[in-house]
Coordinates of C-alpha atoms in Angstrom, one line a residue:
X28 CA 65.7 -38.3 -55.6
X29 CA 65.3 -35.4 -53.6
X30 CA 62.1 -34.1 -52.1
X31 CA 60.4 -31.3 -54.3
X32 CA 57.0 -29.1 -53.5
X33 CA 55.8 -27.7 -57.1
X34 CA 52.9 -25.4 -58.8
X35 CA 52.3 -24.4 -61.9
X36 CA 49.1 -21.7 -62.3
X37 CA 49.8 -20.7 -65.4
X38 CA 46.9 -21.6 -67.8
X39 CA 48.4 -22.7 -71.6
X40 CA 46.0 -22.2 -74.1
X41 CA 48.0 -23.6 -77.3
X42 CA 47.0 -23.9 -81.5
X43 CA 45.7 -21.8 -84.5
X44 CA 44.3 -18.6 -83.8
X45 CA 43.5 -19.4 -79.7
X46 CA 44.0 -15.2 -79.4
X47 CA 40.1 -15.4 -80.2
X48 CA 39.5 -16.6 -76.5
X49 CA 41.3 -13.6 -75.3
X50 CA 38.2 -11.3 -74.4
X51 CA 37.0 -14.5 -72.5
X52 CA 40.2 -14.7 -70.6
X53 CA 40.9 -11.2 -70.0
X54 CA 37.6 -10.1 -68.9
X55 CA 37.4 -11.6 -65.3
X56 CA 40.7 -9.5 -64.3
X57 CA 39.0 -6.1 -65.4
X58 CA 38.7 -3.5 -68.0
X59 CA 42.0 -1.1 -67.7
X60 CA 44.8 -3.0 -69.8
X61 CA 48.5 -2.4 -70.0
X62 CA 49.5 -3.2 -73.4
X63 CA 53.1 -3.9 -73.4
X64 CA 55.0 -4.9 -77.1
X65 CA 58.5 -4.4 -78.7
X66 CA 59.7 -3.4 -81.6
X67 CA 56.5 -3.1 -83.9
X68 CA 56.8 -6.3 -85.5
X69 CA 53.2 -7.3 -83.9
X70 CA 52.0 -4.0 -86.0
X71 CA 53.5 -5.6 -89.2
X72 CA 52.0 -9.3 -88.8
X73 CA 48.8 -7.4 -88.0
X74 CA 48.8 -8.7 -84.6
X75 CA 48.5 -5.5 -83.3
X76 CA 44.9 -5.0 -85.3
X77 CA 43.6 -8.0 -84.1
X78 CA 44.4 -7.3 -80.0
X79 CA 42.8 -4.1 -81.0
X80 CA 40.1 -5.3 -82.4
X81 CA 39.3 -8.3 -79.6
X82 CA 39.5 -6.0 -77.2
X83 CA 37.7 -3.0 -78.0
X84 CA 35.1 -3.3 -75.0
X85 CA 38.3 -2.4 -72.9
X86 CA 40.0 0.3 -71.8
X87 CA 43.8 0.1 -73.4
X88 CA 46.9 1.9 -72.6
X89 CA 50.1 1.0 -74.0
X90 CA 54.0 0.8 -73.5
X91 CA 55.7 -0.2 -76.9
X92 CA 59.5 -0.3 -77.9
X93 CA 60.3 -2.5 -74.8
X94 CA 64.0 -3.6 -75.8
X95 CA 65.7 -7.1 -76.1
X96 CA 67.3 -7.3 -72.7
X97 CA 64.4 -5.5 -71.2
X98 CA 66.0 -2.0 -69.5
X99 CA 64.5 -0.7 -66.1
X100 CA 65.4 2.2 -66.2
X101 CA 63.5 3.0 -69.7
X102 CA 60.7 0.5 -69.7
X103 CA 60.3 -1.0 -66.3
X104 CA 60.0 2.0 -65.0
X105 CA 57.8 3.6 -67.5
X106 CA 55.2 0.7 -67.3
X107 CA 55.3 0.8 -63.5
X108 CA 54.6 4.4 -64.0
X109 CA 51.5 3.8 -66.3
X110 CA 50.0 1.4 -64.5
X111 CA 50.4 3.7 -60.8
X112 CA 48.9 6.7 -62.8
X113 CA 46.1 4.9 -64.8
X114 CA 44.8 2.2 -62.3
X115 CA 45.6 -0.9 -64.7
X116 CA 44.0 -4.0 -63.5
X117 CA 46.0 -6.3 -66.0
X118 CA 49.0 -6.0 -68.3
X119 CA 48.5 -7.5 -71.8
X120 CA 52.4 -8.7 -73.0
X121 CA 52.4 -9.7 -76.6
X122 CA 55.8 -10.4 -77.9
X123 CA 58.6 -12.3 -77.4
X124 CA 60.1 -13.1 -73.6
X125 CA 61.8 -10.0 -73.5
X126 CA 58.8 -8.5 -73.0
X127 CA 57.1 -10.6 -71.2
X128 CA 60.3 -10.1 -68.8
X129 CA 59.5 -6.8 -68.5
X130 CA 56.1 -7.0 -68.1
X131 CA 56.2 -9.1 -64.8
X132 CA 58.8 -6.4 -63.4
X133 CA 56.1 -3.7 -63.9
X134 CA 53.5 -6.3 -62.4
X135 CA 55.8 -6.5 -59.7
X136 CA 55.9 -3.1 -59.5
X137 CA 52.8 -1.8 -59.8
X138 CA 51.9 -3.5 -56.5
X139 CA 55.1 -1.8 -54.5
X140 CA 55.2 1.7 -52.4
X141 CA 59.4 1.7 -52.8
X142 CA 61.9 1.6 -55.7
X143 CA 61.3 -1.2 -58.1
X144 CA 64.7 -2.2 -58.4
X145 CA 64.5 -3.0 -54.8
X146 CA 61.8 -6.5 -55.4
X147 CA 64.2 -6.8 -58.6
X148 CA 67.5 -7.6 -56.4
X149 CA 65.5 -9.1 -53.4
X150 CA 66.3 -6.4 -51.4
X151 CA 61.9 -6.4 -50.3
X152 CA 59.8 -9.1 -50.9
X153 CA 57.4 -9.2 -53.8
X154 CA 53.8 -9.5 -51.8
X155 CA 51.8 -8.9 -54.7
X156 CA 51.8 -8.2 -58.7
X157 CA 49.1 -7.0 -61.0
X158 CA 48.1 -10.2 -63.1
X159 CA 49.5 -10.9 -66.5
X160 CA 48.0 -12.5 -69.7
X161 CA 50.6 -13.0 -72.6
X162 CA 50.5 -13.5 -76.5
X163 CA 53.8 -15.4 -77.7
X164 CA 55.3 -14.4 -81.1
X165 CA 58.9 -16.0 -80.4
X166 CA 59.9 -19.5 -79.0
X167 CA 62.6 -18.9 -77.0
X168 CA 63.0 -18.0 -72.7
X169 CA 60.1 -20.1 -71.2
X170 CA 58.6 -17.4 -69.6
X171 CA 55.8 -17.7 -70.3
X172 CA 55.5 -20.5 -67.9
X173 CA 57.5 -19.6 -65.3
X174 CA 57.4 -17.3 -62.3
X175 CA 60.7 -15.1 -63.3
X176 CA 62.1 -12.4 -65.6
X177 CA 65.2 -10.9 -66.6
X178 CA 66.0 -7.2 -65.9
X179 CA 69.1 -5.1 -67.3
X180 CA 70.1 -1.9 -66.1
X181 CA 72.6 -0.3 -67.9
X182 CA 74.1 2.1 -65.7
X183 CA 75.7 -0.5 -63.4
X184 CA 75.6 -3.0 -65.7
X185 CA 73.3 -5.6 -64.0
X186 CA 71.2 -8.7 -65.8
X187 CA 69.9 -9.7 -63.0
X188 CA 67.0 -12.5 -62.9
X189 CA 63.8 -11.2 -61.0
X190 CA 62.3 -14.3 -60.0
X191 CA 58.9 -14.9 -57.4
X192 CA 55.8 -17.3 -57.5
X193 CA 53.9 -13.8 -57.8
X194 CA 55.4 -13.2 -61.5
X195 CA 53.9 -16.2 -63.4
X196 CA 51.6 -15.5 -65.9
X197 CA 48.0 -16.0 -65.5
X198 CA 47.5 -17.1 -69.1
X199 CA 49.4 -17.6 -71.6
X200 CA 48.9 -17.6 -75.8
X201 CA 50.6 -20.0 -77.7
X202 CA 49.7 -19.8 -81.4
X203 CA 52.7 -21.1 -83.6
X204 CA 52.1 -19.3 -87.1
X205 CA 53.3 -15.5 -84.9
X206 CA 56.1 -16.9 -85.0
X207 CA 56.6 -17.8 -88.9
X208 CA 58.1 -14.5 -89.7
X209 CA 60.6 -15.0 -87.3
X210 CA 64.0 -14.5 -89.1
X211 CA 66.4 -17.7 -88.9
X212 CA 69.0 -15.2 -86.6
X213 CA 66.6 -15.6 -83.5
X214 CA 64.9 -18.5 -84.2
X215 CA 68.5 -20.0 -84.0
X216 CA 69.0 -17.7 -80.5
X217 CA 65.7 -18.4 -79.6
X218 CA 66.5 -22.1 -80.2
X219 CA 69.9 -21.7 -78.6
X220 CA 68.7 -20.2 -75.7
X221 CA 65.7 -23.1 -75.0
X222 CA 68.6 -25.7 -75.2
X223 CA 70.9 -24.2 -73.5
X224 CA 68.2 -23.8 -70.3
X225 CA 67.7 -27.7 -70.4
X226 CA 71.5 -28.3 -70.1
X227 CA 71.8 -26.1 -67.2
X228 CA 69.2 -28.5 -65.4
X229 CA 70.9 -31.3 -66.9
X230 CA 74.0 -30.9 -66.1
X231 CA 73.7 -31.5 -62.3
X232 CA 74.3 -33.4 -58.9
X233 CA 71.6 -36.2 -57.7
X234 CA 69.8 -36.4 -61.0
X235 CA 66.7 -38.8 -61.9
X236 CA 65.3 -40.8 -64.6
X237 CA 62.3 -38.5 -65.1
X238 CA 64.5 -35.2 -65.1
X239 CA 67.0 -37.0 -67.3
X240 CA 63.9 -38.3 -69.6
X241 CA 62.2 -34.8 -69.9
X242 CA 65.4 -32.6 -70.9
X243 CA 66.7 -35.4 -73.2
X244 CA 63.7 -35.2 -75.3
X245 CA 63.2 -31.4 -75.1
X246 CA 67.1 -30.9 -76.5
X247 CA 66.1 -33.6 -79.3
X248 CA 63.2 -32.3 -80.2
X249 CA 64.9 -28.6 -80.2
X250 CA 67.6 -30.5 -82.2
X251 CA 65.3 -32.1 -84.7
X252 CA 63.2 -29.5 -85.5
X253 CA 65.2 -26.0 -85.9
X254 CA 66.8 -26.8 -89.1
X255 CA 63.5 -27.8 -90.6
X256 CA 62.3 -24.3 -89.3
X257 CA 65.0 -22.5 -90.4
X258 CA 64.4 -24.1 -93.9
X259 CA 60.8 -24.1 -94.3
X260 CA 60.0 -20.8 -91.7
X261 CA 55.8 -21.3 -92.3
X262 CA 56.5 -24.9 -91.7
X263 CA 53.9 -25.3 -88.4
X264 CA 54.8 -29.1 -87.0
X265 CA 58.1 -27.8 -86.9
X266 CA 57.6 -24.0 -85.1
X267 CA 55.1 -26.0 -83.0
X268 CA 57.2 -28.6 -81.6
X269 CA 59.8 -25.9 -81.2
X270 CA 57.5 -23.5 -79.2
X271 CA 55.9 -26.4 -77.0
X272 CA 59.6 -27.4 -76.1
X273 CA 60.6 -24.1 -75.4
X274 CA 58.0 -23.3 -72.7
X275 CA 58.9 -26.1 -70.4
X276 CA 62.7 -24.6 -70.3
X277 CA 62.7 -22.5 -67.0
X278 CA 59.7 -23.4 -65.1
X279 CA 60.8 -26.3 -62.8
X280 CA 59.9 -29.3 -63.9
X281 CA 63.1 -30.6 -65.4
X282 CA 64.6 -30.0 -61.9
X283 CA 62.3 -31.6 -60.0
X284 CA 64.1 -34.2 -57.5
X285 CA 67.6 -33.3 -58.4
X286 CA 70.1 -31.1 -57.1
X287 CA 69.6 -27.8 -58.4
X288 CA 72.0 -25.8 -60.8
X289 CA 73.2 -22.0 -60.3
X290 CA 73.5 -21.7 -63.9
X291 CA 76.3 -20.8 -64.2
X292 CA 76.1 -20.7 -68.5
X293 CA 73.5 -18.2 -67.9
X294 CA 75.2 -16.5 -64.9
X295 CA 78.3 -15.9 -67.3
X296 CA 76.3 -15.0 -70.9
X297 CA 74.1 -12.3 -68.3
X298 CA 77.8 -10.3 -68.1
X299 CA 78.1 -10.7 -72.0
X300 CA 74.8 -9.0 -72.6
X301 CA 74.8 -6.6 -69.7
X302 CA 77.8 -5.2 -71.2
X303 CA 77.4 -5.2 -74.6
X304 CA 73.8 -5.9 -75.5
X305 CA 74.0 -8.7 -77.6
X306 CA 71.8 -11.2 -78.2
X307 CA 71.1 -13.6 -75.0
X308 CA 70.7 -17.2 -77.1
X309 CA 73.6 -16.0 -79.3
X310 CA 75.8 -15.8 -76.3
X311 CA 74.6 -19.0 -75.0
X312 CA 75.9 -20.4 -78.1
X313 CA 79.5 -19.1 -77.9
X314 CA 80.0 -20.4 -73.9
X315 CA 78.1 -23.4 -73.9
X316 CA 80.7 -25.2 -75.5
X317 CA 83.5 -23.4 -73.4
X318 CA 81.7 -24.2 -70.2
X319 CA 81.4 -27.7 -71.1
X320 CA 85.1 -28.6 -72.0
X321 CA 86.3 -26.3 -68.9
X322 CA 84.3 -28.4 -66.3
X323 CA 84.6 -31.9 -68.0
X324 CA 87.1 -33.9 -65.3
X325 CA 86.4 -37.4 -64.0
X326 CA 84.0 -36.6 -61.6
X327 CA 81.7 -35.1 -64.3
X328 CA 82.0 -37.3 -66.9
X329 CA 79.0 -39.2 -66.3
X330 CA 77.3 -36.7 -67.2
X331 CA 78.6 -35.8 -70.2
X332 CA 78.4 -39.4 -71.1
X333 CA 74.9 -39.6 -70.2
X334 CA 74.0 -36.2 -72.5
X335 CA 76.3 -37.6 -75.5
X336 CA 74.4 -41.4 -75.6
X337 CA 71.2 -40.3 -75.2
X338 CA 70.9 -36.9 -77.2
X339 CA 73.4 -37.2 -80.3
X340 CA 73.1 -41.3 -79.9
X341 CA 76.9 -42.0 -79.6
X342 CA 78.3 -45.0 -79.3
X343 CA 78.5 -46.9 -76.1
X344 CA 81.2 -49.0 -77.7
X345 CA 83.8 -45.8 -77.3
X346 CA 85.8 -45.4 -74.1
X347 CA 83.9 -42.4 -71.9
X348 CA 86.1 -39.9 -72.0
X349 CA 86.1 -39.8 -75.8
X350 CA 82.5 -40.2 -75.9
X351 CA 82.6 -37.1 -73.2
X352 CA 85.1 -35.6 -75.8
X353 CA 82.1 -36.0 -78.8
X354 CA 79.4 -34.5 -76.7
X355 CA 81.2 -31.6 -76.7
X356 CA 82.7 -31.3 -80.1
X357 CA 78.5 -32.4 -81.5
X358 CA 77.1 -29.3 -78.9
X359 CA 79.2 -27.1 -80.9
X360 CA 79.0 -28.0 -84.2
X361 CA 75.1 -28.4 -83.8
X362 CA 75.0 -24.4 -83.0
X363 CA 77.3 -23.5 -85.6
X364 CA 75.2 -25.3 -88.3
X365 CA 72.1 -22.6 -87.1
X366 CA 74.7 -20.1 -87.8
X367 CA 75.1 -19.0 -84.6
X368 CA 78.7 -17.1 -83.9
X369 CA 80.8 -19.2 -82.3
X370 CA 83.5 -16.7 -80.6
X371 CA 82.8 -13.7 -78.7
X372 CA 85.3 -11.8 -81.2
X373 CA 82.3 -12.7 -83.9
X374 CA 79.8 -10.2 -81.5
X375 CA 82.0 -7.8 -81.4
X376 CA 83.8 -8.2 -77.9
X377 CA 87.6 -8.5 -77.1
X378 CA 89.6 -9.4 -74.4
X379 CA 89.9 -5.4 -73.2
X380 CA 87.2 -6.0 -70.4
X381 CA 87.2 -9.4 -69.6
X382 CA 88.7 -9.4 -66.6
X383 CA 86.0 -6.9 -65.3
X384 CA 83.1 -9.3 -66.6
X385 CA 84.8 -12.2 -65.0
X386 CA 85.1 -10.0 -61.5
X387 CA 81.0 -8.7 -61.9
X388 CA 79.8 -12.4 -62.0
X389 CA 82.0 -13.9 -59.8
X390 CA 80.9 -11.5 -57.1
X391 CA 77.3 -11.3 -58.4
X392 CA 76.1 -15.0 -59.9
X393 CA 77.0 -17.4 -56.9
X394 CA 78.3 -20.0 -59.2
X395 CA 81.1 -21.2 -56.5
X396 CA 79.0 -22.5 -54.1
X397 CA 79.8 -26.1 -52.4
X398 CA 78.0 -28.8 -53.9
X399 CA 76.7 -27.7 -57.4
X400 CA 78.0 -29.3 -60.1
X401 CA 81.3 -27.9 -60.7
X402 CA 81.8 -24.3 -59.2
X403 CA 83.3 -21.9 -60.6
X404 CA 85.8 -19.3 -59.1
X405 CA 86.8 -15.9 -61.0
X406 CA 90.0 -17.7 -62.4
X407 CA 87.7 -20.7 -64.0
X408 CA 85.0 -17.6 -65.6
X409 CA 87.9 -15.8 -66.6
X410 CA 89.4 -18.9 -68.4
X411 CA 85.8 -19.5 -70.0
X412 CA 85.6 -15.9 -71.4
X413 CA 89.1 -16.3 -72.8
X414 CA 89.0 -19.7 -74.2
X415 CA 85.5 -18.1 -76.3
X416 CA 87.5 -15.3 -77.9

């Protein structure tokens, strides 16, 4: 097991209707609030009225229409803007993680002299960031218990991950029934996505029975509950165990003692939706399986063997590489049974930039480097984007 130093200082506060204790919570970081939000489905949950209404001894200002895939240069730097101009002691993120992405690169940002985009791609340290309280209403990223974000910008076509111990959230809000009107599209991303963050721990070097333990029951309980979700949306066991599992996807603790992972599912997908926009669990979905078959060799096959036995519940009777063989072929057909698109052709992208996607992340992702699990050179991402046409 290899040596690990971790802290979490994120406080969850988890169940039916816990948003009452937000005046509580939001009071000791000061009056001025940032009010960050999406599309307007909070309005139409009346969401929106109840923030509102909690939080009427406090001075609100607000940034809505934040995208999915979160864009600097519309929303970053508008909040960062906002919060400069009005003196905003705490940004308020209710909404799914896009937004909550965004929101801790405004944090961020708000606490810089320079160019945002500059703590974004490490080029200056992040020394400080306003602090953060969030209110989930989609099970999906983690972030809202972890210290990092994920920031597109357009014009160069970057998804890059802004991540710093600065950026976790000081609170977050996790009430299940925001997310029954979730539509089964991204509750299957959402779902996706969450899975797809414990394999990319998983699937790595110098491992350890705790790791192991924690990601195999987050990907079964993920597993177990999204059809039941998708059938039954107001169904709370089931959006509950679904939203607890997500938030424990990207925050370190299923890669404590192990190796470490570039992932490089993640570093491929972030090309997919920097260049075309669509939907980050969605294309998760389509390369997941493509990654897997394209790195499966002797050396990894433990691995595979490991995932397949103790996730889907193989049998240990079958020779490994054919049990390696079903763990792929099950990881598929699991996300096509959400209805998830299973080629890149069925989001709308062809082969006529590939090459170009496969150059940005190969120069861009790090996902060659000695020693991670199986690195991958612009030849192998190319062969991964093509084989998921």
């Amino acid at each position: 097991m290899r040596n690990f130093d971790y802290q979490t200082p994120t406080r969850l506060i988890f169940g039916r209707d816990v948003v009452a204790g937000l005046p509580e919570v939001m009071r000791p970081f000061g009056r001025r609030v940032l009010l960050t939000y999406g599309g307007g489905s909070i309005k139409r949950i009346g969401l929106y009225d109840r923030v509102r209404e909690l939080l009427k001894d406090f001075e609100i200002f607000e940034l809505g229409g934040i995208e999915p895939n979160p864009k600097y240069s519309t929303s970053v730097v508008e909040g960062v803007r906002i919060c400069k101009e009005q003196q905003i002691d705490v940004i308020l993120s209710v909404g799914g993680g896009s937004v909550l992405d965004c929101s801790k690169a405004i944090a961020g940002g708000a606490k810089y002299d320079g160019e945002t985009w500059d703590l974004i791609t490490g080029k200056a340290p992040t020394l400080a960031a306003l602090p953060i309280v969030d209110i989930l209403t989609l099970a999906a990223t983690g972030s809202e218990y972890d210290a990092g974000g994920v920031i597109s910008r357009t014009e160069t076509n970057d998804k890059i991950a802004y991540i710093d111990p600065h950026l976790f959230p000081a609170c977050s809000f996790l009430d299940p029934t925001y997310t029954f009107t979730v539509n089964a599209k991204h509750t299957a991303a959402g779902v996706a996505d969450a899975i797809n963050h414990v394999m990319e721990q998983y699937f790595t070097h110098a491992s350890n029975s705790v790791a192991d333990g924690f990601c195999e029951t987050l990907v079964k309980t993920l597993m177990k509950y999204a059809p039941v979700a998708l059938e039954k949306p107001d169904d709370y066991e089931a959006r509950a165990e679904i939203m607890y599992a997500c938030t424990f996807g990207c925050n370190g603790l299923l890669a404590l003692g192990t190796a470490g992972s570039p992932w490089p599912m993640h570093g491929i997908e972030h090309a997919l939706s920097a260049y075309y926009d669509i939907t980050h669990g969605e294309g998760l979905a389509i390369i997941t399986p493509h990654w897997m078959r394209h790195v499966f060799n002797e050396r990894t096959q433990e691995r595979f063997v490991k995932f397949g036995l103790n996730v889907f519940g193989l049998s240990a009777d079958m020779a490994p590489a054919e049990i390696a063989e079903q763990t792929i072929v099950c990881t598929s057909q699991f996300f096509k049974s959400l209805g998830m698109p299973m080629t890149l052709r069925e989001v709308g992208i062809d082969d006529s930039r590939l090459e170009e996607m496969a150059h940005h992340v190969a120069v861009n992702e790090g996902l060659n480097a000695p020693g991670t699990f199986a690195p991958l050179n612009e030849q192998d991402i190319l062969s991964i984007l093509k084989a998921a046409l």
